[in-house]
Short mmCIF file of C-alpha atoms in Angstrom, two decimals:
data_model
loop_
_atom_site.label_atom_id
_atom_site.label_comp_id
_atom_site.label_asym_id
_atom_site.label_seq_id
_atom_site.Cartn_x
_atom_site.Cartn_y
_atom_site.Cartn_z
CA UNK A 1 8.26 -34.55 -1.01
CA UNK A 2 9.26 -31.10 -2.25
CA UNK A 3 6.62 -28.42 -2.62
CA UNK A 4 6.02 -27.20 -6.12
CA UNK A 5 6.08 -23.43 -6.45
CA UNK A 6 5.05 -21.33 -9.39
CA UNK A 7 7.98 -19.78 -11.22
CA UNK A 8 7.14 -16.11 -10.77
CA UNK A 9 4.70 -13.95 -8.88
CA UNK A 10 1.87 -12.70 -11.05
CA UNK A 11 1.04 -9.05 -11.38
CA UNK A 12 -2.48 -8.48 -10.06
CA UNK A 13 -4.57 -5.47 -9.07
CA UNK A 14 -3.47 -6.23 -5.48
CA UNK A 15 0.26 -6.03 -6.23
CA UNK A 16 -0.32 -2.94 -8.37
CA UNK A 17 -2.20 -1.19 -5.54
CA UNK A 18 0.52 -2.04 -3.00
CA UNK A 19 3.28 -0.87 -5.33
CA UNK A 20 1.45 2.40 -6.08
CA UNK A 21 0.99 2.97 -2.34
CA UNK A 22 4.73 2.45 -1.79
CA UNK A 23 4.12 -0.34 0.72
CA UNK A 24 6.48 -3.22 1.44
CA UNK A 25 5.13 -6.69 0.69
CA UNK A 26 6.33 -10.15 -0.26
CA UNK A 27 4.85 -12.41 -2.92
CA UNK A 28 4.22 -16.11 -2.39
CA UNK A 29 3.07 -18.02 -5.47
CA UNK A 30 2.41 -21.73 -5.05
CA UNK A 31 0.77 -24.43 -7.11
CA UNK A 32 -2.92 -24.59 -6.27
CA UNK A 33 -4.28 -28.15 -6.26
CA UNK A 34 -7.93 -28.12 -7.44
CA UNK A 35 -8.30 -31.65 -6.06
CA UNK A 36 -7.18 -30.72 -2.55
CA UNK A 37 -9.51 -31.55 0.34
CA UNK A 38 -8.26 -28.43 2.14
CA UNK A 39 -9.99 -25.05 1.97
CA UNK A 40 -8.17 -22.46 -0.13
CA UNK A 41 -6.79 -20.81 3.01
CA UNK A 42 -5.59 -23.99 4.70
CA UNK A 43 -4.03 -25.09 1.41
CA UNK A 44 -2.18 -21.75 1.27
CA UNK A 45 -0.92 -22.13 4.86
CA UNK A 46 0.36 -25.64 4.13
CA UNK A 47 1.99 -24.57 0.85
CA UNK A 48 3.65 -21.56 2.49
CA UNK A 49 4.74 -23.56 5.54
CA UNK A 50 3.19 -21.09 7.99
CA UNK A 51 0.62 -21.52 10.77
CA UNK A 52 -3.02 -21.06 9.69
CA UNK A 53 -3.38 -18.24 12.25
CA UNK A 54 -1.21 -15.94 10.09
CA UNK A 55 -3.01 -16.67 6.81
CA UNK A 56 -6.21 -14.66 6.42
CA UNK A 57 -9.21 -15.23 4.18
CA UNK A 58 -11.21 -12.51 2.50
CA UNK A 59 -14.96 -12.82 2.87
CA UNK A 60 -17.54 -10.56 1.24
CA UNK A 61 -20.69 -9.94 3.25
CA UNK A 62 -23.95 -8.08 2.78
CA UNK A 63 -24.71 -5.76 5.68
CA UNK A 64 -28.32 -4.67 6.14
CA UNK A 65 -28.54 -0.88 6.09
CA UNK A 66 -25.03 -0.29 4.72
CA UNK A 67 -24.98 2.44 2.06
CA UNK A 68 -24.31 1.66 -1.57
CA UNK A 69 -24.33 -2.00 -2.56
CA UNK A 70 -24.52 -3.11 1.08
CA UNK A 71 -21.36 -5.15 0.56
CA UNK A 72 -18.35 -5.14 2.88
CA UNK A 73 -15.20 -7.19 3.36
CA UNK A 74 -14.18 -9.21 6.41
CA UNK A 75 -10.62 -10.48 6.74
CA UNK A 76 -10.19 -13.30 9.28
CA UNK A 77 -7.66 -16.07 9.96
CA UNK A 78 -8.27 -19.20 7.88
CA UNK A 79 -8.32 -21.13 11.17
CA UNK A 80 -11.41 -19.13 12.27
CA UNK A 81 -14.90 -18.29 11.12
CA UNK A 82 -16.35 -14.86 10.48
CA UNK A 83 -18.76 -13.67 13.19
CA UNK A 84 -21.48 -12.04 11.09
CA UNK A 85 -23.01 -10.15 14.01
CA UNK A 86 -19.57 -8.80 14.97
CA UNK A 87 -18.76 -7.51 11.50
CA UNK A 88 -22.19 -5.89 11.23
CA UNK A 89 -21.58 -4.21 14.60
CA UNK A 90 -18.09 -3.09 13.58
CA UNK A 91 -19.72 -1.33 10.64
CA UNK A 92 -22.43 0.25 12.80
CA UNK A 93 -25.24 -2.08 11.81
CA UNK A 94 -27.08 -5.06 13.31
CA UNK A 95 -27.15 -7.81 10.71
CA UNK A 96 -24.88 -9.27 8.05
CA UNK A 97 -25.10 -12.31 5.80
CA UNK A 98 -22.56 -13.88 3.49
CA UNK A 99 -22.75 -12.30 0.04
CA UNK A 100 -23.64 -14.39 -2.96
CA UNK A 101 -20.47 -15.72 -4.63
CA UNK A 102 -21.33 -14.14 -7.98
CA UNK A 103 -21.88 -10.76 -6.30
CA UNK A 104 -18.54 -11.07 -4.49
CA UNK A 105 -16.77 -11.85 -7.77
CA UNK A 106 -18.48 -8.98 -9.64
CA UNK A 107 -17.72 -6.46 -6.93
CA UNK A 108 -14.11 -7.53 -6.29
CA UNK A 109 -13.06 -8.42 -9.83
CA UNK A 110 -11.51 -11.60 -8.47
CA UNK A 111 -12.60 -15.27 -8.55
CA UNK A 112 -13.72 -17.19 -5.47
CA UNK A 113 -10.72 -18.67 -3.73
CA UNK A 114 -8.60 -15.80 -5.02
CA UNK A 115 -10.43 -12.74 -3.70
CA UNK A 116 -7.93 -10.30 -2.28
CA UNK A 117 -8.94 -7.52 0.10
CA UNK A 118 -6.54 -5.29 -1.87
CA UNK A 119 -7.16 -3.75 -5.29
CA UNK A 120 -10.80 -4.68 -5.55
CA UNK A 121 -12.77 -3.36 -8.51
CA UNK A 122 -15.18 -1.63 -6.13
CA UNK A 123 -13.66 -0.38 -2.88
CA UNK A 124 -15.74 -1.75 0.00
CA UNK A 125 -15.70 -1.06 3.73
CA UNK A 126 -13.12 -3.48 5.13
CA UNK A 127 -12.78 -4.91 8.63
CA UNK A 128 -9.71 -6.95 9.58
CA UNK A 129 -9.87 -9.22 12.61
CA UNK A 130 -8.02 -7.60 15.50
CA UNK A 131 -5.87 -10.73 15.98
CA UNK A 132 -3.83 -9.51 12.99
CA UNK A 133 -2.52 -6.55 15.00
CA UNK A 134 -0.30 -8.89 17.03
CA UNK A 135 1.48 -10.13 13.89
CA UNK A 136 4.55 -8.71 12.20
CA UNK A 137 3.41 -10.25 8.90
CA UNK A 138 0.08 -11.60 7.78
CA UNK A 139 -0.76 -13.34 4.51
CA UNK A 140 -3.76 -12.60 2.30
CA UNK A 141 -4.75 -13.64 -1.18
CA UNK A 142 -2.81 -11.84 -3.86
CA UNK A 143 -5.75 -11.94 -6.25
CA UNK A 144 -5.40 -15.43 -7.71
CA UNK A 145 -5.76 -18.96 -6.46
CA UNK A 146 -2.25 -20.10 -5.62
CA UNK A 147 -0.88 -16.64 -4.85
CA UNK A 148 -0.59 -14.96 -1.45
CA UNK A 149 0.93 -11.68 -0.32
CA UNK A 150 2.75 -11.12 2.97
CA UNK A 151 2.48 -7.67 4.52
CA UNK A 152 2.20 -5.80 7.80
CA UNK A 153 -1.37 -5.64 9.16
CA UNK A 154 -1.18 -1.84 9.42
CA UNK A 155 -0.27 -1.68 5.72
CA UNK A 156 -3.29 -3.83 4.84
CA UNK A 157 -5.52 -1.45 6.78
CA UNK A 158 -3.89 1.56 5.12
CA UNK A 159 -4.23 0.31 1.54
CA UNK A 160 -7.84 -0.85 2.00
CA UNK A 161 -8.99 1.98 4.27
CA UNK A 162 -9.83 -0.79 6.70
CA UNK A 163 -10.32 -0.93 10.43
CA UNK A 164 -9.56 -3.57 13.04
CA UNK A 165 -12.22 -5.24 15.18
CA UNK A 166 -12.75 -8.66 16.81
CA UNK A 167 -14.78 -10.29 14.01
CA UNK A 168 -13.54 -13.89 14.15
CA UNK A 169 -14.66 -16.80 16.27
#
């Protein structure tokens, strides 16, 4: 059965930020199935025909002691889980918890399942799992459900001001 793909890539704050930064990226729209039993990330990997290890999910966390809102972003493969203690340590703190979904949406300007680490309404400290550094191209949400962006891990770190650390398990 042929995969259905959306006709054109949407313009989102993520694509705008990448274009403004002069970075090379590819767009990968696909038809999101709200009835799918797969997580958003595993659905994206299947729709794109790539291994789950190269598709990364964006998770917003609250880090105790972090300045400002206390929120930060972790970017990990969809085949993994975020190690909350590891992301807290990568940011110089001891404890992190998953942020409330409404807080993540307010801070990022995106909806759950479509939160991109790029072009967020409020720039947050960002940590990308170090496994990404071995990849030529990684895929992250483009800012909508059913839309991913392919880019070099170093470009993701550059556009988000992010760092790399082993934060997945």
